């Protein structure tokens, strides 16, 4: 299996670039944000448990997130590989993912971090809020998500850097140009 983590702050373009990666490489895309939103929409027990936290811009507790992610991976035993989008967001999640993949004789091949500065992120999400109406895209909730990113999620980068797996890609500019850079990274594997 060839597994990648697509990493970046809220609004970095992970979803957009994931879609292009799936089309190109036939990998299975797992976005924990999308999974949570589907649970909330379906009003599942999990959705009911996490909806307030998410609307407020907070991270969902690791145990819940990890269990959901592992279940989703297990639904795809034939996969050539996965693109993990929005996961791991904490170091304990990264450790759990490594252990989980190792138990399947697999691993993370590479981690691609989309680099976008805060000013650009704020602009993009303000625009997305107009289109998506996501409750957690409102200015105060967005600030909470950016705070969560810089207090918890950012530490995932040195974790993968120490394993020699981290590549940074400039996430500002033309979508196809960014994708070309991403492909150059993926094609090394
Ligand atoms: P963004 O657009 O900010 O990157 P996502 O769509 O990936 O956001 O996730 C939306 C929300 O879902 C997050 O703010 C968080 O509350 C929850 N969430 C998603 N992935 C995780 C995770 N790996 N760990 C904890 N919470 C998560």
mmCIF file with all atom_site columns, C-alpha atoms and ligand atoms in Angstrom:
data_model
loop_
_atom_site.group_PDB
_atom_site.id
_atom_site.type_symbol
_atom_site.label_atom_id
_atom_site.label_alt_id
_atom_site.label_comp_id
_atom_site.label_asym_id
_atom_site.label_entity_id
_atom_site.label_seq_id
_atom_site.pdbx_PDB_ins_code
_atom_site.Cartn_x
_atom_site.Cartn_y
_atom_site.Cartn_z
_atom_site.occupancy
_atom_site.B_iso_or_equiv
_atom_site.pdbx_formal_charge
_atom_site.auth_seq_id
_atom_site.auth_comp_id
_atom_site.auth_asym_id
_atom_site.auth_atom_id
_atom_site.pdbx_PDB_model_num
ATOM   1   C CA  . UNK A 1 1   ? 0.000   0.000  0.000   1.00 0.00 ? 1   UNK A CA  1
ATOM   2   C CA  . UNK A 1 2   ? 1.121   3.512  -0.766  1.00 0.00 ? 2   UNK A CA  1
ATOM   3   C CA  . UNK A 1 3   ? -0.194  5.860  1.892   1.00 0.00 ? 3   UNK A CA  1
ATOM   4   C CA  . UNK A 1 4   ? 0.132   9.622  2.085   1.00 0.00 ? 4   UNK A CA  1
ATOM   5   C CA  . UNK A 1 5   ? -0.864  12.254 4.585   1.00 0.00 ? 5   UNK A CA  1
ATOM   6   C CA  . UNK A 1 6   ? -1.957  15.581 3.164   1.00 0.00 ? 6   UNK A CA  1
ATOM   7   C CA  . UNK A 1 7   ? -1.252  18.114 5.840   1.00 0.00 ? 7   UNK A CA  1
ATOM   8   C CA  . UNK A 1 8   ? -2.062  21.784 6.275   1.00 0.00 ? 8   UNK A CA  1
ATOM   9   C CA  . UNK A 1 9   ? -4.028  24.360 8.268   1.00 0.00 ? 9   UNK A CA  1
ATOM   10  C CA  . UNK A 1 10  ? -7.767  24.976 7.757   1.00 0.00 ? 10  UNK A CA  1
ATOM   11  C CA  . UNK A 1 11  ? -8.264  26.386 4.278   1.00 0.00 ? 11  UNK A CA  1
ATOM   12  C CA  . UNK A 1 12  ? -4.912  25.193 2.917   1.00 0.00 ? 12  UNK A CA  1
ATOM   13  C CA  . UNK A 1 13  ? -6.599  23.426 -0.003  1.00 0.00 ? 13  UNK A CA  1
ATOM   14  C CA  . UNK A 1 14  ? -6.328  19.827 1.243   1.00 0.00 ? 14  UNK A CA  1
ATOM   15  C CA  . UNK A 1 15  ? -9.759  18.876 -0.078  1.00 0.00 ? 15  UNK A CA  1
ATOM   16  C CA  . UNK A 1 16  ? -9.185  20.390 -3.530  1.00 0.00 ? 16  UNK A CA  1
ATOM   17  C CA  . UNK A 1 17  ? -5.799  18.764 -3.968  1.00 0.00 ? 17  UNK A CA  1
ATOM   18  C CA  . UNK A 1 18  ? -6.990  15.427 -2.528  1.00 0.00 ? 18  UNK A CA  1
ATOM   19  C CA  . UNK A 1 19  ? -9.619  15.228 -5.238  1.00 0.00 ? 19  UNK A CA  1
ATOM   20  C CA  . UNK A 1 20  ? -6.975  15.695 -7.916  1.00 0.00 ? 20  UNK A CA  1
ATOM   21  C CA  . UNK A 1 21  ? -4.699  13.108 -6.285  1.00 0.00 ? 21  UNK A CA  1
ATOM   22  C CA  . UNK A 1 22  ? -7.486  10.505 -6.168  1.00 0.00 ? 22  UNK A CA  1
ATOM   23  C CA  . UNK A 1 23  ? -8.249  11.035 -9.852  1.00 0.00 ? 23  UNK A CA  1
ATOM   24  C CA  . UNK A 1 24  ? -4.607  10.670 -10.761 1.00 0.00 ? 24  UNK A CA  1
ATOM   25  C CA  . UNK A 1 25  ? -3.511  7.802  -8.514  1.00 0.00 ? 25  UNK A CA  1
ATOM   26  C CA  . UNK A 1 26  ? -6.690  5.823  -7.656  1.00 0.00 ? 26  UNK A CA  1
ATOM   27  C CA  . UNK A 1 27  ? -6.028  6.058  -3.953  1.00 0.00 ? 27  UNK A CA  1
ATOM   28  C CA  . UNK A 1 28  ? -8.781  6.038  -1.344  1.00 0.00 ? 28  UNK A CA  1
ATOM   29  C CA  . UNK A 1 29  ? -9.357  9.465  0.165   1.00 0.00 ? 29  UNK A CA  1
ATOM   30  C CA  . UNK A 1 30  ? -10.222 9.588  3.861   1.00 0.00 ? 30  UNK A CA  1
ATOM   31  C CA  . UNK A 1 31  ? -11.116 13.008 5.235   1.00 0.00 ? 31  UNK A CA  1
ATOM   32  C CA  . UNK A 1 32  ? -11.991 12.882 8.926   1.00 0.00 ? 32  UNK A CA  1
ATOM   33  C CA  . UNK A 1 33  ? -13.744 16.259 8.581   1.00 0.00 ? 33  UNK A CA  1
ATOM   34  C CA  . UNK A 1 34  ? -15.986 14.874 5.809   1.00 0.00 ? 34  UNK A CA  1
ATOM   35  C CA  . UNK A 1 35  ? -16.673 11.723 7.850   1.00 0.00 ? 35  UNK A CA  1
ATOM   36  C CA  . UNK A 1 36  ? -17.683 13.753 10.894  1.00 0.00 ? 36  UNK A CA  1
ATOM   37  C CA  . UNK A 1 37  ? -19.914 16.004 8.769   1.00 0.00 ? 37  UNK A CA  1
ATOM   38  C CA  . UNK A 1 38  ? -21.630 12.918 7.298   1.00 0.00 ? 38  UNK A CA  1
ATOM   39  C CA  . UNK A 1 39  ? -22.259 11.548 10.807  1.00 0.00 ? 39  UNK A CA  1
ATOM   40  C CA  . UNK A 1 40  ? -23.706 14.892 11.886  1.00 0.00 ? 40  UNK A CA  1
ATOM   41  C CA  . UNK A 1 41  ? -25.939 15.088 8.831   1.00 0.00 ? 41  UNK A CA  1
ATOM   42  C CA  . UNK A 1 42  ? -27.227 11.547 9.459   1.00 0.00 ? 42  UNK A CA  1
ATOM   43  C CA  . UNK A 1 43  ? -27.658 12.306 13.163  1.00 0.00 ? 43  UNK A CA  1
ATOM   44  C CA  . UNK A 1 44  ? -25.814 9.115  14.081  1.00 0.00 ? 44  UNK A CA  1
ATOM   45  C CA  . UNK A 1 45  ? -24.850 8.609  17.755  1.00 0.00 ? 45  UNK A CA  1
ATOM   46  C CA  . UNK A 1 46  ? -21.298 9.645  16.870  1.00 0.00 ? 46  UNK A CA  1
ATOM   47  C CA  . UNK A 1 47  ? -22.593 12.698 15.024  1.00 0.00 ? 47  UNK A CA  1
ATOM   48  C CA  . UNK A 1 48  ? -24.634 13.751 18.040  1.00 0.00 ? 48  UNK A CA  1
ATOM   49  C CA  . UNK A 1 49  ? -21.616 13.347 20.278  1.00 0.00 ? 49  UNK A CA  1
ATOM   50  C CA  . UNK A 1 50  ? -19.288 15.520 18.191  1.00 0.00 ? 50  UNK A CA  1
ATOM   51  C CA  . UNK A 1 51  ? -21.541 18.141 16.588  1.00 0.00 ? 51  UNK A CA  1
ATOM   52  C CA  . UNK A 1 52  ? -21.133 20.799 19.282  1.00 0.00 ? 52  UNK A CA  1
ATOM   53  C CA  . UNK A 1 53  ? -17.373 20.430 19.470  1.00 0.00 ? 53  UNK A CA  1
ATOM   54  C CA  . UNK A 1 54  ? -17.016 20.734 15.715  1.00 0.00 ? 54  UNK A CA  1
ATOM   55  C CA  . UNK A 1 55  ? -19.394 23.679 15.382  1.00 0.00 ? 55  UNK A CA  1
ATOM   56  C CA  . UNK A 1 56  ? -17.292 25.366 18.055  1.00 0.00 ? 56  UNK A CA  1
ATOM   57  C CA  . UNK A 1 57  ? -14.042 24.784 16.147  1.00 0.00 ? 57  UNK A CA  1
ATOM   58  C CA  . UNK A 1 58  ? -12.524 22.397 18.710  1.00 0.00 ? 58  UNK A CA  1
ATOM   59  C CA  . UNK A 1 59  ? -10.809 19.119 17.927  1.00 0.00 ? 59  UNK A CA  1
ATOM   60  C CA  . UNK A 1 60  ? -12.730 15.913 18.544  1.00 0.00 ? 60  UNK A CA  1
ATOM   61  C CA  . UNK A 1 61  ? -11.045 13.745 21.233  1.00 0.00 ? 61  UNK A CA  1
ATOM   62  C CA  . UNK A 1 62  ? -8.333  11.441 19.884  1.00 0.00 ? 62  UNK A CA  1
ATOM   63  C CA  . UNK A 1 63  ? -9.966  8.154  20.936  1.00 0.00 ? 63  UNK A CA  1
ATOM   64  C CA  . UNK A 1 64  ? -13.147 8.910  18.988  1.00 0.00 ? 64  UNK A CA  1
ATOM   65  C CA  . UNK A 1 65  ? -11.294 10.156 15.921  1.00 0.00 ? 65  UNK A CA  1
ATOM   66  C CA  . UNK A 1 66  ? -8.820  7.271  15.806  1.00 0.00 ? 66  UNK A CA  1
ATOM   67  C CA  . UNK A 1 67  ? -11.587 4.646  16.121  1.00 0.00 ? 67  UNK A CA  1
ATOM   68  C CA  . UNK A 1 68  ? -13.553 6.249  13.279  1.00 0.00 ? 68  UNK A CA  1
ATOM   69  C CA  . UNK A 1 69  ? -10.465 6.432  11.058  1.00 0.00 ? 69  UNK A CA  1
ATOM   70  C CA  . UNK A 1 70  ? -9.470  2.808  11.649  1.00 0.00 ? 70  UNK A CA  1
ATOM   71  C CA  . UNK A 1 71  ? -12.991 1.651  10.880  1.00 0.00 ? 71  UNK A CA  1
ATOM   72  C CA  . UNK A 1 72  ? -12.897 3.537  7.581   1.00 0.00 ? 72  UNK A CA  1
ATOM   73  C CA  . UNK A 1 73  ? -9.542  2.032  6.581   1.00 0.00 ? 73  UNK A CA  1
ATOM   74  C CA  . UNK A 1 74  ? -10.875 -1.440 7.394   1.00 0.00 ? 74  UNK A CA  1
ATOM   75  C CA  . UNK A 1 75  ? -13.809 -0.861 5.025   1.00 0.00 ? 75  UNK A CA  1
ATOM   76  C CA  . UNK A 1 76  ? -11.326 -0.763 2.133   1.00 0.00 ? 76  UNK A CA  1
ATOM   77  C CA  . UNK A 1 77  ? -9.241  -3.955 2.332   1.00 0.00 ? 77  UNK A CA  1
ATOM   78  C CA  . UNK A 1 78  ? -8.507  -3.883 -1.404  1.00 0.00 ? 78  UNK A CA  1
ATOM   79  C CA  . UNK A 1 79  ? -7.150  -0.324 -1.450  1.00 0.00 ? 79  UNK A CA  1
ATOM   80  C CA  . UNK A 1 80  ? -3.919  0.431  -3.317  1.00 0.00 ? 80  UNK A CA  1
ATOM   81  C CA  . UNK A 1 81  ? -3.308  3.080  -0.723  1.00 0.00 ? 81  UNK A CA  1
ATOM   82  C CA  . UNK A 1 82  ? -4.885  5.981  1.136   1.00 0.00 ? 82  UNK A CA  1
ATOM   83  C CA  . UNK A 1 83  ? -4.712  9.730  1.241   1.00 0.00 ? 83  UNK A CA  1
ATOM   84  C CA  . UNK A 1 84  ? -5.339  10.849 4.787   1.00 0.00 ? 84  UNK A CA  1
ATOM   85  C CA  . UNK A 1 85  ? -6.751  14.374 4.836   1.00 0.00 ? 85  UNK A CA  1
ATOM   86  C CA  . UNK A 1 86  ? -7.240  16.136 8.162   1.00 0.00 ? 86  UNK A CA  1
ATOM   87  C CA  . UNK A 1 87  ? -5.744  13.197 10.035  1.00 0.00 ? 87  UNK A CA  1
ATOM   88  C CA  . UNK A 1 88  ? -3.515  12.952 12.019  1.00 0.00 ? 88  UNK A CA  1
ATOM   89  C CA  . UNK A 1 89  ? -4.122  16.289 13.720  1.00 0.00 ? 89  UNK A CA  1
ATOM   90  C CA  . UNK A 1 90  ? -2.320  15.479 16.983  1.00 0.00 ? 90  UNK A CA  1
ATOM   91  C CA  . UNK A 1 91  ? 0.862   13.560 17.796  1.00 0.00 ? 91  UNK A CA  1
ATOM   92  C CA  . UNK A 1 92  ? -1.084  10.767 19.582  1.00 0.00 ? 92  UNK A CA  1
ATOM   93  C CA  . UNK A 1 93  ? -3.140  10.360 16.384  1.00 0.00 ? 93  UNK A CA  1
ATOM   94  C CA  . UNK A 1 94  ? 0.072   10.138 14.340  1.00 0.00 ? 94  UNK A CA  1
ATOM   95  C CA  . UNK A 1 95  ? 1.463   7.470  16.664  1.00 0.00 ? 95  UNK A CA  1
ATOM   96  C CA  . UNK A 1 96  ? -1.819  5.531  16.564  1.00 0.00 ? 96  UNK A CA  1
ATOM   97  C CA  . UNK A 1 97  ? -1.829  5.676  12.760  1.00 0.00 ? 97  UNK A CA  1
ATOM   98  C CA  . UNK A 1 98  ? 1.739   4.352  12.551  1.00 0.00 ? 98  UNK A CA  1
ATOM   99  C CA  . UNK A 1 99  ? 0.899   1.475  14.887  1.00 0.00 ? 99  UNK A CA  1
ATOM   100 C CA  . UNK A 1 100 ? -2.322  0.681  13.066  1.00 0.00 ? 100 UNK A CA  1
ATOM   101 C CA  . UNK A 1 101 ? -0.662  0.599  9.637   1.00 0.00 ? 101 UNK A CA  1
ATOM   102 C CA  . UNK A 1 102 ? 2.260   -1.395 10.989  1.00 0.00 ? 102 UNK A CA  1
ATOM   103 C CA  . UNK A 1 103 ? -0.177  -4.029 12.258  1.00 0.00 ? 103 UNK A CA  1
ATOM   104 C CA  . UNK A 1 104 ? -1.239  -4.402 8.617   1.00 0.00 ? 104 UNK A CA  1
ATOM   105 C CA  . UNK A 1 105 ? 2.330   -4.602 7.362   1.00 0.00 ? 105 UNK A CA  1
ATOM   106 C CA  . UNK A 1 106 ? 2.046   -1.106 5.929   1.00 0.00 ? 106 UNK A CA  1
ATOM   107 C CA  . UNK A 1 107 ? 3.201   2.433  6.722   1.00 0.00 ? 107 UNK A CA  1
ATOM   108 C CA  . UNK A 1 108 ? 2.985   6.085  5.732   1.00 0.00 ? 108 UNK A CA  1
ATOM   109 C CA  . UNK A 1 109 ? 5.127   6.647  2.640   1.00 0.00 ? 109 UNK A CA  1
ATOM   110 C CA  . UNK A 1 110 ? 5.155   10.415 2.731   1.00 0.00 ? 110 UNK A CA  1
ATOM   111 C CA  . UNK A 1 111 ? 3.608   13.476 4.297   1.00 0.00 ? 111 UNK A CA  1
ATOM   112 C CA  . UNK A 1 112 ? 2.928   16.487 2.102   1.00 0.00 ? 112 UNK A CA  1
ATOM   113 C CA  . UNK A 1 113 ? 2.414   19.754 3.932   1.00 0.00 ? 113 UNK A CA  1
ATOM   114 C CA  . UNK A 1 114 ? 0.656   22.554 2.061   1.00 0.00 ? 114 UNK A CA  1
ATOM   115 C CA  . UNK A 1 115 ? 2.244   25.823 3.082   1.00 0.00 ? 115 UNK A CA  1
ATOM   116 C CA  . UNK A 1 116 ? -0.160  28.783 3.237   1.00 0.00 ? 116 UNK A CA  1
ATOM   117 C CA  . UNK A 1 117 ? 0.209   31.905 5.378   1.00 0.00 ? 117 UNK A CA  1
ATOM   118 C CA  . UNK A 1 118 ? -2.443  33.023 7.881   1.00 0.00 ? 118 UNK A CA  1
ATOM   119 C CA  . UNK A 1 119 ? -3.593  36.060 5.892   1.00 0.00 ? 119 UNK A CA  1
ATOM   120 C CA  . UNK A 1 120 ? -4.392  33.946 2.839   1.00 0.00 ? 120 UNK A CA  1
ATOM   121 C CA  . UNK A 1 121 ? -6.135  31.296 5.011   1.00 0.00 ? 121 UNK A CA  1
ATOM   122 C CA  . UNK A 1 122 ? -8.426  33.851 6.590   1.00 0.00 ? 122 UNK A CA  1
ATOM   123 C CA  . UNK A 1 123 ? -9.336  35.238 3.165   1.00 0.00 ? 123 UNK A CA  1
ATOM   124 C CA  . UNK A 1 124 ? -10.099 31.820 1.695   1.00 0.00 ? 124 UNK A CA  1
ATOM   125 C CA  . UNK A 1 125 ? -12.276 30.684 4.556   1.00 0.00 ? 125 UNK A CA  1
ATOM   126 C CA  . UNK A 1 126 ? -14.258 33.921 4.594   1.00 0.00 ? 126 UNK A CA  1
ATOM   127 C CA  . UNK A 1 127 ? -15.016 33.216 0.934   1.00 0.00 ? 127 UNK A CA  1
ATOM   128 C CA  . UNK A 1 128 ? -15.838 29.541 1.588   1.00 0.00 ? 128 UNK A CA  1
ATOM   129 C CA  . UNK A 1 129 ? -18.220 30.525 4.384   1.00 0.00 ? 129 UNK A CA  1
ATOM   130 C CA  . UNK A 1 130 ? -20.243 32.534 1.885   1.00 0.00 ? 130 UNK A CA  1
ATOM   131 C CA  . UNK A 1 131 ? -20.531 29.426 -0.293  1.00 0.00 ? 131 UNK A CA  1
ATOM   132 C CA  . UNK A 1 132 ? -20.714 26.507 2.176   1.00 0.00 ? 132 UNK A CA  1
ATOM   133 C CA  . UNK A 1 133 ? -22.395 28.073 5.177   1.00 0.00 ? 133 UNK A CA  1
ATOM   134 C CA  . UNK A 1 134 ? -20.326 25.790 7.420   1.00 0.00 ? 134 UNK A CA  1
ATOM   135 C CA  . UNK A 1 135 ? -20.969 26.869 11.022  1.00 0.00 ? 135 UNK A CA  1
ATOM   136 C CA  . UNK A 1 136 ? -17.302 26.396 11.879  1.00 0.00 ? 136 UNK A CA  1
ATOM   137 C CA  . UNK A 1 137 ? -16.236 28.779 9.091   1.00 0.00 ? 137 UNK A CA  1
ATOM   138 C CA  . UNK A 1 138 ? -17.624 31.796 11.025  1.00 0.00 ? 138 UNK A CA  1
ATOM   139 C CA  . UNK A 1 139 ? -14.870 34.197 12.053  1.00 0.00 ? 139 UNK A CA  1
ATOM   140 C CA  . UNK A 1 140 ? -14.705 33.377 15.801  1.00 0.00 ? 140 UNK A CA  1
ATOM   141 C CA  . UNK A 1 141 ? -14.924 29.598 15.234  1.00 0.00 ? 141 UNK A CA  1
ATOM   142 C CA  . UNK A 1 142 ? -12.361 29.807 12.507  1.00 0.00 ? 142 UNK A CA  1
ATOM   143 C CA  . UNK A 1 143 ? -9.979  31.543 14.884  1.00 0.00 ? 143 UNK A CA  1
ATOM   144 C CA  . UNK A 1 144 ? -10.493 28.645 17.318  1.00 0.00 ? 144 UNK A CA  1
ATOM   145 C CA  . UNK A 1 145 ? -9.626  26.154 14.557  1.00 0.00 ? 145 UNK A CA  1
ATOM   146 C CA  . UNK A 1 146 ? -6.519  28.093 13.612  1.00 0.00 ? 146 UNK A CA  1
ATOM   147 C CA  . UNK A 1 147 ? -5.559  28.205 17.319  1.00 0.00 ? 147 UNK A CA  1
ATOM   148 C CA  . UNK A 1 148 ? -6.071  24.418 17.585  1.00 0.00 ? 148 UNK A CA  1
ATOM   149 C CA  . UNK A 1 149 ? -3.872  24.024 14.525  1.00 0.00 ? 149 UNK A CA  1
ATOM   150 C CA  . UNK A 1 150 ? -1.029  26.091 15.930  1.00 0.00 ? 150 UNK A CA  1
ATOM   151 C CA  . UNK A 1 151 ? -1.248  24.648 19.467  1.00 0.00 ? 151 UNK A CA  1
ATOM   152 C CA  . UNK A 1 152 ? -1.758  20.930 18.675  1.00 0.00 ? 152 UNK A CA  1
ATOM   153 C CA  . UNK A 1 153 ? -1.596  20.016 15.028  1.00 0.00 ? 153 UNK A CA  1
ATOM   154 C CA  . UNK A 1 154 ? 1.632   21.797 14.108  1.00 0.00 ? 154 UNK A CA  1
ATOM   155 C CA  . UNK A 1 155 ? 3.577   19.337 16.324  1.00 0.00 ? 155 UNK A CA  1
ATOM   156 C CA  . UNK A 1 156 ? 2.737   16.555 13.909  1.00 0.00 ? 156 UNK A CA  1
ATOM   157 C CA  . UNK A 1 157 ? 5.217   18.098 11.433  1.00 0.00 ? 157 UNK A CA  1
ATOM   158 C CA  . UNK A 1 158 ? 8.408   17.477 13.455  1.00 0.00 ? 158 UNK A CA  1
ATOM   159 C CA  . UNK A 1 159 ? 7.106   13.972 14.224  1.00 0.00 ? 159 UNK A CA  1
ATOM   160 C CA  . UNK A 1 160 ? 7.183   13.098 10.513  1.00 0.00 ? 160 UNK A CA  1
ATOM   161 C CA  . UNK A 1 161 ? 10.240  15.215 9.798   1.00 0.00 ? 161 UNK A CA  1
ATOM   162 C CA  . UNK A 1 162 ? 12.188  13.066 12.272  1.00 0.00 ? 162 UNK A CA  1
ATOM   163 C CA  . UNK A 1 163 ? 11.140  10.041 10.203  1.00 0.00 ? 163 UNK A CA  1
ATOM   164 C CA  . UNK A 1 164 ? 12.428  11.733 7.020   1.00 0.00 ? 164 UNK A CA  1
ATOM   165 C CA  . UNK A 1 165 ? 8.928   11.682 5.489   1.00 0.00 ? 165 UNK A CA  1
ATOM   166 C CA  . UNK A 1 166 ? 8.019   15.353 5.295   1.00 0.00 ? 166 UNK A CA  1
ATOM   167 C CA  . UNK A 1 167 ? 7.808   17.360 2.046   1.00 0.00 ? 167 UNK A CA  1
ATOM   168 C CA  . UNK A 1 168 ? 6.570   20.949 1.916   1.00 0.00 ? 168 UNK A CA  1
ATOM   169 C CA  . UNK A 1 169 ? 4.681   22.316 -1.070  1.00 0.00 ? 169 UNK A CA  1
ATOM   170 C CA  . UNK A 1 170 ? 3.763   25.963 -1.606  1.00 0.00 ? 170 UNK A CA  1
ATOM   171 C CA  . UNK A 1 171 ? -0.041  26.072 -1.299  1.00 0.00 ? 171 UNK A CA  1
ATOM   172 C CA  . UNK A 1 172 ? -0.525  29.564 -2.739  1.00 0.00 ? 172 UNK A CA  1
ATOM   173 C CA  . UNK A 1 173 ? -1.106  30.159 -6.422  1.00 0.00 ? 173 UNK A CA  1
ATOM   174 C CA  . UNK A 1 174 ? -2.682  28.315 -9.298  1.00 0.00 ? 174 UNK A CA  1
ATOM   175 C CA  . UNK A 1 175 ? -4.426  25.032 -8.312  1.00 0.00 ? 175 UNK A CA  1
ATOM   176 C CA  . UNK A 1 176 ? -2.863  23.101 -11.186 1.00 0.00 ? 176 UNK A CA  1
ATOM   177 C CA  . UNK A 1 177 ? 0.612   24.446 -10.483 1.00 0.00 ? 177 UNK A CA  1
ATOM   178 C CA  . UNK A 1 178 ? 0.288   23.319 -6.865  1.00 0.00 ? 178 UNK A CA  1
ATOM   179 C CA  . UNK A 1 179 ? -0.906  19.919 -8.071  1.00 0.00 ? 179 UNK A CA  1
ATOM   180 C CA  . UNK A 1 180 ? 2.103   19.587 -10.377 1.00 0.00 ? 180 UNK A CA  1
ATOM   181 C CA  . UNK A 1 181 ? 4.353   20.131 -7.368  1.00 0.00 ? 181 UNK A CA  1
ATOM   182 C CA  . UNK A 1 182 ? 2.381   17.543 -5.363  1.00 0.00 ? 182 UNK A CA  1
ATOM   183 C CA  . UNK A 1 183 ? 2.703   15.018 -8.160  1.00 0.00 ? 183 UNK A CA  1
ATOM   184 C CA  . UNK A 1 184 ? 6.440   15.516 -8.252  1.00 0.00 ? 184 UNK A CA  1
ATOM   185 C CA  . UNK A 1 185 ? 6.527   14.471 -4.587  1.00 0.00 ? 185 UNK A CA  1
ATOM   186 C CA  . UNK A 1 186 ? 4.171   11.488 -4.955  1.00 0.00 ? 186 UNK A CA  1
ATOM   187 C CA  . UNK A 1 187 ? 6.025   10.232 -8.036  1.00 0.00 ? 187 UNK A CA  1
ATOM   188 C CA  . UNK A 1 188 ? 9.205   9.832  -5.986  1.00 0.00 ? 188 UNK A CA  1
ATOM   189 C CA  . UNK A 1 189 ? 7.604   6.830  -4.274  1.00 0.00 ? 189 UNK A CA  1
HETATM 190 P P1  . LIG B 2 .   ? -10.583 22.169 7.946   1.00 0.00 ? 1   LIG B P1  1
HETATM 191 O O1  . LIG B 2 .   ? -11.382 22.656 6.793   1.00 0.00 ? 1   LIG B O1  1
HETATM 192 O O2  . LIG B 2 .   ? -10.497 23.140 9.056   1.00 0.00 ? 1   LIG B O2  1
HETATM 193 O O3  . LIG B 2 .   ? -9.262  21.592 7.581   1.00 0.00 ? 1   LIG B O3  1
HETATM 194 P P2  . LIG B 2 .   ? -11.925 19.612 8.420   1.00 0.00 ? 1   LIG B P2  1
HETATM 195 O O4  . LIG B 2 .   ? -13.043 19.615 7.463   1.00 0.00 ? 1   LIG B O4  1
HETATM 196 O O5  . LIG B 2 .   ? -10.758 18.713 8.145   1.00 0.00 ? 1   LIG B O5  1
HETATM 197 O O6  . LIG B 2 .   ? -11.429 21.099 8.671   1.00 0.00 ? 1   LIG B O6  1
HETATM 198 O O7  . LIG B 2 .   ? -12.449 19.263 9.893   1.00 0.00 ? 1   LIG B O7  1
HETATM 199 C C1  . LIG B 2 .   ? -13.515 19.990 10.474  1.00 0.00 ? 1   LIG B C1  1
HETATM 200 C C2  . LIG B 2 .   ? -13.572 19.744 11.979  1.00 0.00 ? 1   LIG B C2  1
HETATM 201 O O8  . LIG B 2 .   ? -13.704 18.329 12.249  1.00 0.00 ? 1   LIG B O8  1
HETATM 202 C C3  . LIG B 2 .   ? -12.332 20.154 12.763  1.00 0.00 ? 1   LIG B C3  1
HETATM 203 O O9  . LIG B 2 .   ? -12.314 21.534 13.095  1.00 0.00 ? 1   LIG B O9  1
HETATM 204 C C4  . LIG B 2 .   ? -12.463 19.254 13.997  1.00 0.00 ? 1   LIG B C4  1
HETATM 205 O O10 . LIG B 2 .   ? -13.436 19.742 14.879  1.00 0.00 ? 1   LIG B O10 1
HETATM 206 C C5  . LIG B 2 .   ? -12.989 17.942 13.416  1.00 0.00 ? 1   LIG B C5  1
HETATM 207 N N1  . LIG B 2 .   ? -11.869 17.054 13.026  1.00 0.00 ? 1   LIG B N1  1
HETATM 208 C C6  . LIG B 2 .   ? -11.546 16.672 11.762  1.00 0.00 ? 1   LIG B C6  1
HETATM 209 N N2  . LIG B 2 .   ? -10.472 15.860 11.768  1.00 0.00 ? 1   LIG B N2  1
HETATM 210 C C7  . LIG B 2 .   ? -10.093 15.725 13.065  1.00 0.00 ? 1   LIG B C7  1
HETATM 211 C C8  . LIG B 2 .   ? -9.046  15.053 13.727  1.00 0.00 ? 1   LIG B C8  1
HETATM 212 N N3  . LIG B 2 .   ? -8.147  14.326 13.046  1.00 0.00 ? 1   LIG B N3  1
HETATM 213 N N4  . LIG B 2 .   ? -8.957  15.140 15.078  1.00 0.00 ? 1   LIG B N4  1
HETATM 214 C C9  . LIG B 2 .   ? -9.839  15.853 15.772  1.00 0.00 ? 1   LIG B C9  1
HETATM 215 N N5  . LIG B 2 .   ? -10.843 16.540 15.222  1.00 0.00 ? 1   LIG B N5  1
HETATM 216 C C10 . LIG B 2 .   ? -10.990 16.497 13.883  1.00 0.00 ? 1   LIG B C10 1
#
